[in-house]
Coordinates of C-alpha atoms and ligand atoms in Angstrom, one line a residue:
M939 CA 137.8 -143.5 -73.8
S940 CA 140.7 -146.0 -74.5
D941 CA 143.9 -144.7 -76.2
A942 CA 142.8 -145.7 -79.6
D943 CA 139.8 -143.6 -79.0
Y944 CA 142.4 -140.7 -77.8
K945 CA 144.8 -140.7 -80.5
S946 CA 142.0 -141.2 -83.8
I947 CA 140.5 -137.9 -82.5
I948 CA 143.9 -136.0 -82.2
K949 CA 144.5 -137.2 -86.0
L950 CA 141.2 -136.0 -87.1
D951 CA 141.3 -132.5 -85.3
S952 CA 144.4 -132.1 -88.3
E953 CA 142.8 -133.4 -90.9
L954 CA 139.5 -131.3 -89.9
N955 CA 141.7 -128.1 -89.8
Q956 CA 143.0 -128.9 -93.4
I957 CA 139.6 -128.6 -95.4
R958 CA 138.7 -125.4 -96.0
D959 CA 135.5 -125.7 -97.7
V960 CA 132.4 -125.5 -95.5
D961 CA 130.3 -127.8 -97.1
L962 CA 132.5 -130.5 -98.0
L963 CA 133.8 -130.1 -93.6
L964 CA 130.4 -130.7 -92.7
E965 CA 130.3 -133.9 -95.1
R966 CA 133.3 -135.3 -93.4
I967 CA 132.1 -134.1 -89.4
L968 CA 128.6 -136.1 -89.8
L969 CA 130.8 -139.1 -91.1
E970 CA 133.8 -139.2 -88.7
A971 CA 130.6 -138.0 -85.5
R972 CA 129.1 -141.4 -86.5
K973 CA 131.8 -143.5 -87.6
A974 CA 133.0 -142.7 -84.0
A975 CA 129.9 -143.9 -82.4
H976 CA 129.2 -146.7 -85.1
A977 CA 126.1 -144.6 -86.2
D978 CA 124.4 -146.2 -89.2
A979 CA 123.0 -143.2 -90.0
G980 CA 123.2 -139.3 -89.3
S981 CA 122.0 -134.9 -90.8
I982 CA 123.9 -132.5 -89.8
Y983 CA 122.3 -129.1 -89.7
V984 CA 123.8 -125.4 -89.7
I985 CA 122.2 -122.1 -88.1
Q986 CA 121.2 -120.0 -91.0
R987 CA 118.9 -116.8 -91.1
E988 CA 115.3 -117.9 -93.3
K989 CA 112.5 -115.4 -94.0
E990 CA 108.8 -116.5 -92.5
D991 CA 105.6 -116.0 -94.9
D992 CA 105.4 -112.2 -92.5
G993 CA 108.1 -111.3 -94.3
S994 CA 110.5 -111.6 -90.6
M995 CA 113.3 -113.4 -90.4
V996 CA 114.8 -116.3 -87.8
N997 CA 117.2 -118.3 -87.3
K998 CA 116.6 -122.2 -88.3
L999 CA 118.3 -125.4 -88.4
V1000 CA 118.9 -126.0 -92.1
I1001 CA 119.9 -129.1 -93.2
K1002 CA 123.0 -130.0 -95.1
H1003 CA 124.1 -133.3 -95.2
A1004 CA 122.2 -137.0 -95.0
Q1005 CA 123.8 -140.3 -94.2
N1006 CA 122.6 -143.7 -94.1
D1007 CA 124.9 -146.9 -94.5
T1008 CA 121.6 -148.7 -94.6
L1009 CA 119.8 -147.0 -97.8
T1010 CA 123.5 -146.1 -99.4
K1011 CA 123.8 -150.1 -99.9
Y1012 CA 120.7 -150.9 -102.1
L1013 CA 122.0 -147.7 -104.6
P1014 CA 124.8 -148.6 -107.1
P1015 CA 128.3 -148.5 -106.7
G1016 CA 129.9 -144.3 -105.9
Q1017 CA 126.3 -143.0 -106.3
K1018 CA 125.1 -140.9 -103.3
L1019 CA 121.8 -140.0 -101.5
V1020 CA 119.2 -137.6 -102.1
Y1021 CA 117.5 -136.7 -99.1
S1022 CA 114.7 -134.1 -98.5
V1023 CA 116.4 -130.3 -97.7
F1024 CA 114.3 -128.9 -95.0
S1025 CA 114.7 -127.0 -92.1
L1026 CA 114.1 -126.8 -88.4
Y1027 CA 113.0 -124.1 -85.7
I1028 CA 114.4 -123.8 -82.9
N1029 CA 112.6 -124.9 -80.2
E1030 CA 111.4 -127.1 -77.9
K1031 CA 109.4 -129.6 -80.6
T1032 CA 112.0 -131.9 -81.8
I1033 CA 114.9 -133.8 -81.0
S1034 CA 117.2 -131.5 -82.6
G1035 CA 115.1 -128.1 -82.2
Y1036 CA 116.0 -128.9 -78.1
C1037 CA 119.4 -129.6 -78.3
A1038 CA 120.2 -126.3 -80.6
L1039 CA 117.6 -124.4 -78.0
K1040 CA 119.5 -125.5 -74.7
K1041 CA 122.9 -126.0 -76.5
E1042 CA 123.4 -130.2 -74.7
L1043 CA 123.5 -133.1 -75.7
V1044 CA 120.3 -135.2 -76.6
N1045 CA 120.7 -139.0 -76.0
V1046 CA 117.1 -140.8 -76.7
S1047 CA 117.1 -144.8 -76.8
D1048 CA 114.1 -145.1 -78.6
V1049 CA 112.4 -142.3 -80.5
Y1050 CA 108.9 -144.2 -80.4
N1051 CA 109.1 -144.9 -77.0
I1052 CA 109.9 -141.3 -75.7
S1053 CA 109.1 -139.9 -72.1
P1054 CA 105.8 -138.4 -72.1
D1055 CA 108.3 -135.9 -69.8
A1056 CA 110.3 -135.2 -72.7
P1057 CA 109.5 -131.5 -74.4
Y1058 CA 111.0 -132.9 -77.9
S1059 CA 108.6 -135.4 -79.6
Y1060 CA 109.4 -137.7 -82.6
N1061 CA 107.8 -137.1 -86.4
A1062 CA 107.7 -140.8 -88.2
S1063 CA 106.6 -139.2 -91.0
Y1064 CA 110.4 -139.0 -92.1
D1065 CA 110.6 -142.8 -91.4
K1066 CA 107.3 -143.5 -94.2
I1067 CA 108.7 -141.6 -96.8
S1068 CA 112.3 -142.7 -96.6
G1069 CA 111.0 -146.7 -95.4
Y1070 CA 114.0 -146.3 -93.1
K1071 CA 113.7 -147.2 -88.9
C1072 CA 115.2 -144.6 -86.8
I1073 CA 115.3 -146.0 -83.1
S1074 CA 118.0 -145.1 -81.4
T1075 CA 119.6 -141.0 -81.8
L1076 CA 122.3 -139.0 -80.2
A1077 CA 121.8 -134.9 -80.9
I1078 CA 124.8 -133.1 -80.1
P1079 CA 125.2 -129.2 -80.4
L1080 CA 128.3 -127.5 -82.2
I1081 CA 129.7 -124.5 -80.4
T1082 CA 132.3 -122.4 -80.5
V1083 CA 134.9 -121.3 -77.7
E1084 CA 132.8 -118.3 -77.0
G1085 CA 129.8 -119.9 -76.7
F1086 CA 127.3 -119.3 -79.8
L1087 CA 125.6 -122.2 -81.4
L1088 CA 127.1 -123.1 -85.6
G1089 CA 124.3 -126.4 -85.6
V1090 CA 123.8 -129.9 -84.5
I1091 CA 124.9 -133.0 -85.6
Q1092 CA 122.1 -135.9 -84.9
I1093 CA 123.0 -139.4 -85.2
I1094 CA 120.5 -142.0 -85.8
N1095 CA 121.2 -146.1 -84.6
S1096 CA 124.0 -147.1 -82.6
K1097 CA 124.9 -150.4 -84.3
D1098 CA 126.5 -153.0 -82.2
Q1099 CA 129.2 -156.0 -83.0
N1100 CA 126.1 -158.1 -84.2
N1101 CA 124.7 -155.4 -86.2
N1102 CA 121.6 -154.8 -83.9
V1103 CA 120.9 -151.5 -83.2
V1104 CA 121.4 -150.3 -79.7
P1105 CA 121.2 -146.9 -77.5
F1106 CA 123.5 -144.7 -78.1
S1107 CA 126.6 -145.4 -74.6
Q1108 CA 127.5 -142.7 -72.3
D1109 CA 131.3 -143.5 -73.8
A1110 CA 130.3 -143.2 -77.7
E1111 CA 128.2 -139.2 -75.6
M1112 CA 131.5 -138.2 -73.7
L1113 CA 133.3 -139.6 -77.6
I1114 CA 131.2 -137.5 -79.6
A1115 CA 131.1 -133.9 -77.0
H1116 CA 134.7 -134.3 -77.5
F1117 CA 134.5 -134.5 -81.1
A1118 CA 132.0 -132.0 -82.4
S1119 CA 134.5 -129.5 -79.6
I1120 CA 137.5 -130.0 -82.7
A1121 CA 134.7 -130.1 -85.4
A1122 CA 133.1 -126.6 -84.1
T1123 CA 136.4 -125.3 -84.4
A1124 CA 137.3 -125.9 -87.3
L1125 CA 134.0 -125.4 -89.2
E1126 CA 134.2 -121.6 -87.6
R1127 CA 137.5 -121.2 -89.1
A1128 CA 135.5 -122.7 -92.9
N1129 CA 133.3 -120.1 -91.9
F1130 CA 135.6 -117.4 -92.0
I1131 CA 136.8 -118.6 -95.2
R1132 CA 134.1 -118.7 -97.2
A1133 CA 133.1 -115.8 -95.8
M1134 CA 136.4 -114.1 -97.8
I1135 CA 135.8 -115.7 -100.7
F1136 CA 132.0 -114.0 -100.3
K1137 CA 133.3 -110.3 -100.2
M1138 CA 135.1 -111.5 -103.1
N1139 CA 132.4 -113.1 -105.3
K1140 CA 130.4 -110.0 -104.2
M1141 CA 132.7 -107.7 -105.5
S1142 CA 132.9 -109.6 -109.4
E1143 CA 129.0 -110.1 -108.0
L1144 CA 128.5 -105.8 -108.1
R1145 CA 130.1 -105.7 -111.7
D1146 CA 128.5 -108.5 -113.6
P1147 CA 124.9 -109.2 -111.8
K1148 CA 124.3 -112.4 -113.0
E1149 CA 127.4 -114.1 -111.3
T1150 CA 125.7 -114.7 -107.9
G1151 CA 126.6 -116.2 -104.7
T1152 CA 124.0 -118.7 -105.4
H1153 CA 125.3 -119.2 -109.3
V1154 CA 128.7 -119.3 -107.7
A1155 CA 127.8 -121.9 -105.4
R1156 CA 125.7 -124.3 -107.6
V1157 CA 128.9 -124.3 -110.3
A1158 CA 131.5 -125.3 -107.9
G1159 CA 129.0 -128.5 -106.0
Y1160 CA 128.7 -129.3 -109.6
A1161 CA 132.2 -129.4 -110.3
V1162 CA 133.5 -131.5 -107.4
E1163 CA 130.8 -134.2 -107.9
I1164 CA 132.0 -134.2 -111.2
Y1165 CA 135.9 -134.9 -110.1
E1166 CA 134.3 -136.9 -107.8
R1167 CA 132.6 -139.8 -110.0
W1168 CA 135.5 -138.6 -112.7
A1169 CA 138.0 -140.3 -109.7
F1170 CA 135.6 -142.8 -109.0
H1171 CA 136.3 -144.6 -112.5
H1172 CA 140.1 -143.3 -112.4
N1173 CA 141.1 -144.7 -109.3
V1174 CA 141.9 -141.5 -107.7
P1175 CA 143.7 -142.6 -104.4
E1176 CA 141.1 -141.4 -101.3
R1177 CA 143.5 -138.6 -99.6
E1178 CA 144.7 -137.4 -103.0
K1179 CA 140.3 -136.7 -103.8
E1180 CA 139.8 -135.6 -100.9
R1181 CA 142.1 -133.1 -101.0
F1182 CA 141.9 -132.1 -104.4
K1183 CA 137.8 -131.9 -103.9
D1184 CA 138.2 -129.1 -101.5
S1185 CA 141.0 -127.3 -104.0
L1186 CA 139.0 -127.4 -106.8
K1187 CA 135.7 -126.0 -104.9
I1188 CA 137.2 -122.8 -103.3
A1189 CA 139.0 -122.2 -107.3
T1190 CA 135.4 -122.6 -108.9
M1191 CA 133.5 -119.7 -106.8
F1192 CA 136.5 -117.5 -108.7
H1193 CA 135.8 -118.9 -112.0
D1194 CA 134.8 -115.5 -113.0
V1195 CA 136.8 -113.1 -110.6
G1196 CA 137.8 -111.9 -113.6
K1197 CA 135.6 -110.0 -114.1
V1198 CA 136.4 -107.4 -111.9
G1199 CA 138.8 -106.2 -114.7
I1200 CA 135.8 -105.3 -117.0
S1201 CA 134.8 -102.2 -117.2
D1202 CA 130.8 -101.9 -116.6
E1203 CA 129.5 -100.1 -120.4
I1204 CA 130.3 -104.3 -121.2
L1205 CA 129.5 -106.4 -118.2
K1206 CA 125.6 -104.9 -117.9
K1207 CA 125.5 -103.7 -122.2
P1208 CA 122.1 -105.2 -122.2
A1209 CA 122.3 -106.0 -126.7
K1210 CA 124.9 -108.0 -128.3
F1211 CA 128.6 -107.5 -128.4
T1212 CA 130.3 -105.7 -130.7
P1213 CA 133.4 -108.0 -132.2
E1214 CA 135.9 -105.4 -130.3
E1215 CA 133.8 -105.6 -127.0
Y1216 CA 133.6 -110.0 -127.6
A1217 CA 137.4 -109.2 -127.4
I1218 CA 137.5 -107.5 -123.9
M1219 CA 134.9 -109.7 -122.3
Q1220 CA 137.0 -112.6 -123.1
Q1221 CA 139.5 -111.0 -121.6
H1222 CA 138.1 -112.5 -118.3
T1223 CA 140.0 -115.5 -118.5
S1224 CA 143.5 -113.8 -118.6
I1225 CA 142.7 -111.1 -116.0
G1226 CA 141.3 -113.8 -113.0
A1227 CA 144.8 -116.0 -114.0
Q1228 CA 146.7 -113.2 -113.0
L1229 CA 145.2 -113.4 -109.6
F1230 CA 146.6 -116.5 -108.9
T1231 CA 150.0 -116.7 -109.3
D1232 CA 151.4 -117.3 -105.9
P1233 CA 154.0 -120.8 -107.0
L1234 CA 153.7 -121.1 -102.5
I1235 CA 149.5 -121.4 -102.7
P1236 CA 149.2 -124.6 -103.8
L1237 CA 144.9 -123.8 -104.2
D1238 CA 146.7 -120.8 -107.0
L1239 CA 147.7 -123.6 -109.5
I1240 CA 144.3 -125.1 -109.5
A1241 CA 142.2 -121.6 -109.3
W1242 CA 144.6 -120.6 -112.5
D1243 CA 143.6 -123.2 -114.3
V1244 CA 139.9 -123.0 -114.1
A1245 CA 140.2 -119.5 -114.7
F1246 CA 142.6 -119.4 -117.2
T1247 CA 141.1 -122.3 -119.1
H1248 CA 136.8 -122.5 -118.3
H1249 CA 136.0 -121.3 -122.1
E1250 CA 137.8 -123.2 -124.0
N1251 CA 135.9 -126.0 -125.3
W1252 CA 136.8 -129.9 -126.7
D1253 CA 136.9 -129.3 -130.5
G1254 CA 139.2 -126.3 -130.1
T1255 CA 136.7 -123.5 -130.5
G1256 CA 137.0 -121.8 -126.9
Y1257 CA 138.8 -119.0 -126.0
P1258 CA 141.0 -117.9 -124.6
G1259 CA 142.9 -120.0 -126.2
W1260 CA 147.2 -120.1 -126.7
I1261 CA 148.4 -117.1 -125.3
D1262 CA 150.0 -116.4 -122.2
P1263 CA 147.8 -115.0 -119.9
I1264 CA 150.6 -112.3 -118.1
T1265 CA 152.2 -110.8 -120.8
G1266 CA 149.1 -111.4 -123.6
K1267 CA 151.7 -112.5 -126.0
V1268 CA 150.3 -115.2 -128.3
I1269 CA 152.1 -118.4 -127.9
S1270 CA 150.2 -120.4 -131.3
T1271 CA 147.9 -118.8 -134.0
N1272 CA 145.5 -120.5 -136.2
N1273 CA 144.9 -119.8 -139.8
E1274 CA 143.1 -116.4 -139.3
G1275 CA 146.0 -115.2 -137.0
K1276 CA 144.2 -115.6 -133.7
P1277 CA 145.1 -117.6 -131.1
L1278 CA 144.8 -121.3 -131.2
G1279 CA 142.0 -122.7 -128.9
K1280 CA 143.0 -125.2 -126.9
K1281 CA 141.3 -128.6 -127.5
E1282 CA 140.5 -132.3 -126.2
E1283 CA 143.4 -132.4 -123.0
E1284 CA 145.3 -129.7 -123.5
I1285 CA 143.0 -127.6 -122.0
P1286 CA 143.7 -129.2 -117.7
L1287 CA 140.6 -131.6 -116.3
V1288 CA 139.8 -128.6 -114.5
G1289 CA 139.0 -126.5 -117.2
R1290 CA 136.6 -128.9 -118.9
I1291 CA 135.0 -130.0 -115.6
V1292 CA 133.9 -126.1 -114.7
A1293 CA 132.8 -125.4 -118.6
L1294 CA 130.5 -128.0 -117.7
A1295 CA 129.3 -127.0 -114.5
D1296 CA 128.8 -123.2 -115.7
V1297 CA 126.8 -123.9 -118.9
F1298 CA 124.7 -125.8 -117.4
D1299 CA 123.5 -123.8 -114.6
A1300 CA 123.4 -120.9 -116.9
L1301 CA 120.8 -122.6 -119.7
C1302 CA 119.0 -123.6 -116.1
S1303 CA 118.7 -120.3 -114.8
K1304 CA 117.3 -117.1 -115.7
R1305 CA 118.8 -114.6 -117.8
V1306 CA 118.3 -111.0 -118.5
Y1307 CA 118.0 -111.7 -122.1
K1308 CA 116.5 -115.1 -121.6
E1309 CA 114.2 -117.3 -119.3
P1310 CA 115.5 -120.5 -117.9
W1311 CA 115.1 -123.5 -120.3
T1312 CA 112.9 -126.4 -119.1
D1313 CA 115.2 -130.1 -117.8
D1314 CA 114.0 -131.5 -121.1
D1315 CA 115.7 -128.9 -123.5
V1316 CA 118.5 -128.3 -121.0
L1317 CA 119.6 -131.8 -120.7
A1318 CA 119.0 -132.3 -124.5
E1319 CA 121.5 -129.9 -125.4
M1320 CA 123.9 -130.5 -122.6
K1321 CA 124.2 -134.1 -125.1
K1322 CA 124.3 -132.1 -127.7
L1323 CA 127.3 -130.5 -127.1
S1324 CA 129.0 -133.9 -126.3
G1325 CA 132.1 -133.9 -128.3
T1326 CA 132.1 -130.4 -129.4
K1327 CA 132.0 -128.4 -126.7
F1328 CA 132.2 -130.6 -123.9
D1329 CA 134.5 -133.5 -123.1
P1330 CA 132.4 -136.6 -123.9
E1331 CA 133.2 -138.1 -120.8
L1332 CA 132.3 -135.6 -118.2
V1333 CA 128.9 -135.6 -119.8
D1334 CA 128.7 -138.8 -119.4
I1335 CA 129.5 -138.2 -115.9
F1336 CA 127.4 -135.9 -115.7
F1337 CA 124.2 -137.9 -116.5
E1338 CA 125.8 -140.4 -114.5
I1339 CA 124.9 -138.4 -111.2
L1340 CA 122.9 -136.3 -112.2
P1341 CA 119.9 -136.5 -109.1
T1342 CA 123.2 -135.2 -106.7
I1343 CA 123.3 -132.9 -109.5
L1344 CA 120.0 -132.0 -109.4
Q1345 CA 120.0 -132.3 -105.3
I1346 CA 122.5 -129.5 -105.4
R1347 CA 120.2 -127.3 -107.3
N1348 CA 117.5 -127.8 -105.3
N1349 CA 119.5 -126.6 -102.5
N1350 CA 120.6 -123.6 -103.9
P1351 CA 118.0 -121.8 -105.2
E1352 CA 118.3 -118.0 -106.6
E1353 CA 117.4 -115.3 -104.2
K1354 CA 114.3 -113.6 -105.3
Ligands
FE2_104 FE1 133.8 -117.0 -117.7
FE2_105 FE1 129.7 -118.5 -114.2

């Protein structure tokens, strides 16, 4: 490895350790692994327990991100590749499965000419579906210091200076193996943060059963994608965008955490709220904000805005409006003597984004009082609410990135 390679690895170590969200981290790990080995494409898998048809649970490799420079070139600027979601058994039959089983790196120069002695083979149907031909591939396990397997990075088609596909070199193997150990440490830490967030959210889920872990994951996923597209239109610098995405993702997961402070009689009431009960329910916004007041934690600034303003409406008809969430004091009243609603850009961007993401997910989901709406009805409703409930610019962005939004929905189905 050259000095430059070492320097970039050291820099990456500190950068990866600043990313707290698991999904954003996985996306970045795959990107950096591909960059280091000049790979045109790749996928990243994590170990997840999945239910088999016979009801037994088994550890599998679940794809979390796929990237492909060649296929992305054909997409409009700023659009992301949509890939199919699948999982693999950890066994000798596939390249990634073998890599996970043996916890060792696998380097194949041509997947269409794998040695007959090798236990694994290549499933060419992926190439047929995508129209992209995989030739060389390198699969690397992500293993913690204690030897636990977290996942596998599989990078595809190493390119030389003339853009020809070549096998992955021994240098690339060494560089990627070193990179994988750094990535595994960062991933282990992000997994821990995720587990803590899920525990906190589990507490609010126990109070309000419709706020499930998957609802929270989907809404956070949508919010980040909407922000990313907004940042693309507003020329937000790359570094600032990446940092903000990470904080927004975590902050969004806490959008309804204030429900821990609302009584069960109200949260679980199967009938319509009385005006008094509805007023109490609305307090989950202020209670949520009260949890994020630490000036030493930058994440708290965003989490405060999200929790406090995700029920404000673009036209000023939402809640809680102009009040001080700590003291409950009303800052500005409307002509009925109630707190004046925040409107348009008085509502922080993150509040406007999460409002849209949260409502979209609620419409698509089953609730005790309703079945999920059809996609046509949901999308018509989103358009209808542009300029009244939602920021019209964000509704336009939502439709621009609809394939990515639907991909997130597919990736995080409601548990049965
Ligand atoms: Fe809420
Ligand atoms: Fe929600």
